[in-house]
Amino acid sequence: MKKAPALAALLLLLLAAAAPLTFAQQAGSKIGVINSQVVLEKSAEGKRVIARLQEKDKSNQAAVDKLDQEINALQTRLNTGRLTLTEEQLYNMNADLNKKQTDRKRIAEDASRDFQDLQIKLFNKVQSELIPIIDQLGKEKTIEVIFDLAKSGAVYFNPAIDVTEEVIKRYDASKAATPPAK
């Protein structure tokens, strides 16, 4: 019976001695952060991706704007000619107006879906190209974990652990070394 309290005391003593050792190991761990949004905005490839998306959005908007102009012109003709047009002409113009409005809605939805698909495709491509660079940087700097500030919800970090600029440099260098794919 007297051995149980002595054994418990010895166990507590061992745990107390091991706690600082565990804390020291954790204190030596390095954490890195990257801001993927900044990489996208500042890297050469990220700028190309953003420009391509803006171009796609601009062309989509032009197609929708063209239909808007046609719809407005048809509505104006319909409103100004109500008293002078025949019943059949009014019916045909209304049918044409409804068709154009339906086409506009369909084109806008298709354009939005196409834009989102392209955005996902391009962002995933950039991300897949960044992962090996981030992995290599983490190994070189013996970083245990790297968080993405754009997605992690971090509220504070020491700027000394931010590896974003280094990732941008390496990403740009890797893209400069390879010929552009068509």
GROMACS .gro file of C-alpha atoms in nm:
model
  182
    1MET     CA    1   0.000   0.000   0.000
    2LYS     CA    2   0.284   0.240   0.082
    3LYS     CA    3   0.434   0.180  -0.264
    4ALA     CA    4   0.133   0.333  -0.445
    5PRO     CA    5   0.183   0.690  -0.311
    6ALA     CA    6   0.557   0.667  -0.372
    7LEU     CA    7   0.496   0.543  -0.726
    8ALA     CA    8   0.246   0.823  -0.789
    9ALA     CA    9   0.493   1.081  -0.657
   10LEU     CA   10   0.767   0.939  -0.880
   11LEU     CA   11   0.534   0.950  -1.181
   12LEU     CA   12   0.443   1.314  -1.106
   13LEU     CA   13   0.811   1.400  -1.073
   14LEU     CA   14   0.887   1.239  -1.411
   15LEU     CA   15   0.598   1.424  -1.577
   16ALA     CA   16   0.712   1.754  -1.427
   17ALA     CA   17   1.064   1.695  -1.557
   18ALA     CA   18   0.940   1.602  -1.905
   19ALA     CA   19   0.705   1.902  -1.942
   20PRO     CA   20   0.980   2.162  -2.001
   21LEU     CA   21   1.144   1.929  -2.253
   22THR     CA   22   0.818   1.900  -2.449
   23PHE     CA   23   0.767   2.277  -2.433
   24ALA     CA   24   1.121   2.336  -2.557
   25GLN     CA   25   1.059   2.111  -2.855
   26GLN     CA   26   0.740   2.300  -2.938
   27ALA     CA   27   0.907   2.637  -2.893
   28GLY     CA   28   1.166   2.538  -3.154
   29SER     CA   29   0.897   2.478  -3.416
   30LYS     CA   30   0.882   2.732  -3.695
   31ILE     CA   31   0.564   2.857  -3.853
   32GLY     CA   32   0.548   3.039  -4.184
   33VAL     CA   33   0.274   3.238  -4.349
   34ILE     CA   34   0.197   3.318  -4.709
   35ASN     CA   35  -0.067   3.547  -4.851
   36SER     CA   36  -0.190   3.375  -5.166
   37GLN     CA   37  -0.389   3.684  -5.265
   38VAL     CA   38  -0.070   3.892  -5.267
   39VAL     CA   39   0.109   3.623  -5.470
   40LEU     CA   40  -0.175   3.637  -5.722
   41GLU     CA   41  -0.163   4.018  -5.739
   42LYS     CA   42   0.216   4.063  -5.750
   43SER     CA   43   0.362   3.762  -5.932
   44ALA     CA   44   0.405   3.780  -6.309
   45GLU     CA   45   0.189   3.471  -6.365
   46GLY     CA   46  -0.074   3.597  -6.121
   47LYS     CA   47  -0.094   3.924  -6.311
   48ARG     CA   48  -0.141   3.729  -6.637
   49VAL     CA   49  -0.419   3.525  -6.477
   50ILE     CA   50  -0.594   3.839  -6.351
   51ALA     CA   51  -0.558   4.006  -6.692
   52ARG     CA   52  -0.704   3.699  -6.864
   53LEU     CA   53  -0.999   3.695  -6.625
   54GLN     CA   54  -1.059   4.068  -6.674
   55GLU     CA   55  -1.050   4.018  -7.052
   56LYS     CA   56  -1.305   3.735  -7.025
   57ASP     CA   57  -1.528   3.944  -6.801
   58LYS     CA   58  -1.505   4.239  -7.040
   59SER     CA   59  -1.605   4.028  -7.342
   60ASN     CA   60  -1.891   3.870  -7.146
   61GLN     CA   61  -2.013   4.213  -7.040
   62ALA     CA   62  -1.994   4.339  -7.399
   63ALA     CA   63  -2.221   4.056  -7.518
   64VAL     CA   64  -2.474   4.129  -7.243
   65ASP     CA   65  -2.457   4.505  -7.307
   66LYS     CA   66  -2.527   4.447  -7.678
   67LEU     CA   67  -2.841   4.252  -7.592
   68ASP     CA   68  -2.943   4.522  -7.342
   69GLN     CA   69  -2.921   4.782  -7.619
   70GLU     CA   70  -3.130   4.566  -7.853
   71ILE     CA   71  -3.389   4.512  -7.579
   72ASN     CA   72  -3.405   4.885  -7.501
   73ALA     CA   73  -3.441   4.972  -7.872
   74LEU     CA   74  -3.720   4.717  -7.912
   75GLN     CA   75  -3.899   4.845  -7.600
   76THR     CA   76  -3.873   5.202  -7.731
   77ARG     CA   77  -4.012   5.101  -8.072
   78LEU     CA   78  -4.289   4.909  -7.902
   79ASN     CA   79  -4.382   5.201  -7.673
   80THR     CA   80  -4.374   5.465  -7.947
   81GLY     CA   81  -4.563   5.256  -8.199
   82ARG     CA   82  -4.840   5.119  -7.977
   83LEU     CA   83  -5.104   5.342  -8.132
   84THR     CA   84  -4.994   5.297  -8.495
   85LEU     CA   85  -4.900   4.928  -8.506
   86THR     CA   86  -5.144   4.651  -8.588
   87GLU     CA   87  -5.239   4.388  -8.334
   88GLU     CA   88  -5.022   4.131  -8.515
   89GLN     CA   89  -4.720   4.366  -8.524
   90LEU     CA   90  -4.757   4.435  -8.151
   91TYR     CA   91  -4.781   4.062  -8.082
   92ASN     CA   92  -4.469   3.990  -8.292
   93MET     CA   93  -4.272   4.271  -8.126
   94ASN     CA   94  -4.372   4.150  -7.779
   95ALA     CA   95  -4.272   3.795  -7.871
   96ASP     CA   96  -3.939   3.921  -8.004
   97LEU     CA   97  -3.887   4.126  -7.687
   98ASN     CA   98  -3.959   3.824  -7.466
   99LYS     CA   99  -3.720   3.610  -7.671
  100LYS     CA  100  -3.442   3.869  -7.643
  101GLN     CA  101  -3.496   3.901  -7.267
  102THR     CA  102  -3.477   3.522  -7.232
  103ASP     CA  103  -3.164   3.513  -7.449
  104ARG     CA  104  -3.007   3.787  -7.240
  105LYS     CA  105  -3.075   3.599  -6.918
  106ARG     CA  106  -2.935   3.274  -7.064
  107ILE     CA  107  -2.626   3.445  -7.205
  108ALA     CA  108  -2.560   3.624  -6.874
  109GLU     CA  109  -2.594   3.297  -6.679
  110ASP     CA  110  -2.372   3.108  -6.925
  111ALA     CA  111  -2.112   3.385  -6.917
  112SER     CA  112  -2.111   3.387  -6.537
  113ARG     CA  113  -2.072   3.008  -6.524
  114ASP     CA  114  -1.795   3.014  -6.788
  115PHE     CA  115  -1.614   3.290  -6.599
  116GLN     CA  116  -1.633   3.097  -6.271
  117ASP     CA  117  -1.509   2.778  -6.442
  118LEU     CA  118  -1.216   2.965  -6.596
  119GLN     CA  119  -1.137   3.135  -6.265
  120ILE     CA  120  -1.132   2.802  -6.080
  121LYS     CA  121  -0.922   2.641  -6.352
  122LEU     CA  122  -0.664   2.922  -6.355
  123PHE     CA  123  -0.647   2.958  -5.976
  124ASN     CA  124  -0.606   2.581  -5.935
  125LYS     CA  125  -0.326   2.587  -6.194
  126VAL     CA  126  -0.143   2.863  -6.007
  127GLN     CA  127  -0.197   2.683  -5.677
  128SER     CA  128  -0.061   2.355  -5.817
  129GLU     CA  129   0.246   2.542  -5.942
  130LEU     CA  130   0.298   2.713  -5.605
  131ILE     CA  131   0.274   2.402  -5.386
  132PRO     CA  132   0.618   2.259  -5.486
  133ILE     CA  133   0.778   2.602  -5.435
  134ILE     CA  134   0.618   2.639  -5.091
  135ASP     CA  135   0.718   2.280  -5.001
  136GLN     CA  136   1.079   2.345  -5.101
  137LEU     CA  137   1.088   2.676  -4.912
  138GLY     CA  138   0.943   2.509  -4.603
  139LYS     CA  139   1.209   2.239  -4.612
  140GLU     CA  140   1.493   2.488  -4.671
  141LYS     CA  141   1.387   2.709  -4.383
  142THR     CA  142   1.289   2.409  -4.164
  143ILE     CA  143   0.938   2.547  -4.125
  144GLU     CA  144   0.696   2.306  -3.961
  145VAL     CA  145   0.379   2.457  -4.105
  146ILE     CA  146   0.293   2.739  -4.345
  147PHE     CA  147  -0.046   2.907  -4.321
  148ASP     CA  148  -0.217   3.099  -4.599
  149LEU     CA  149  -0.327   3.435  -4.460
  150ALA     CA  150  -0.590   3.472  -4.730
  151LYS     CA  151  -0.761   3.156  -4.605
  152SER     CA  152  -0.647   3.089  -4.249
  153GLY     CA  153  -0.817   3.362  -4.055
  154ALA     CA  154  -0.494   3.456  -3.876
  155VAL     CA  155  -0.530   3.779  -3.683
  156TYR     CA  156  -0.166   3.830  -3.590
  157PHE     CA  157   0.167   3.710  -3.719
  158ASN     CA  158   0.524   3.819  -3.693
  159PRO     CA  159   0.621   3.963  -4.034
  160ALA     CA  160   0.956   3.785  -4.004
  161ILE     CA  161   0.783   3.452  -4.076
  162ASP     CA  162   0.605   3.579  -4.391
  163VAL     CA  163   0.744   3.390  -4.691
  164THR     CA  164   0.514   3.551  -4.951
  165GLU     CA  165   0.782   3.765  -5.120
  166GLU     CA  166   1.021   3.470  -5.143
  167VAL     CA  167   0.744   3.258  -5.299
  168ILE     CA  168   0.673   3.534  -5.555
  169LYS     CA  169   1.043   3.556  -5.648
  170ARG     CA  170   1.074   3.181  -5.690
  171TYR     CA  171   0.745   3.152  -5.878
  172ASP     CA  172   0.845   3.429  -6.120
  173ALA     CA  173   1.187   3.266  -6.162
  174SER     CA  174   1.029   2.927  -6.232
  175LYS     CA  175   0.799   3.081  -6.493
  176ALA     CA  176   1.086   3.273  -6.656
  177ALA     CA  177   1.284   2.949  -6.686
  178THR     CA  178   1.006   2.766  -6.871
  179PRO     CA  179   0.872   2.869  -7.212
  180PRO     CA  180   0.509   2.990  -7.212
  181ALA     CA  181   0.252   2.720  -7.289
  182LYS     CA  182   0.001   2.794  -7.561
   0.00000   0.00000   0.00000
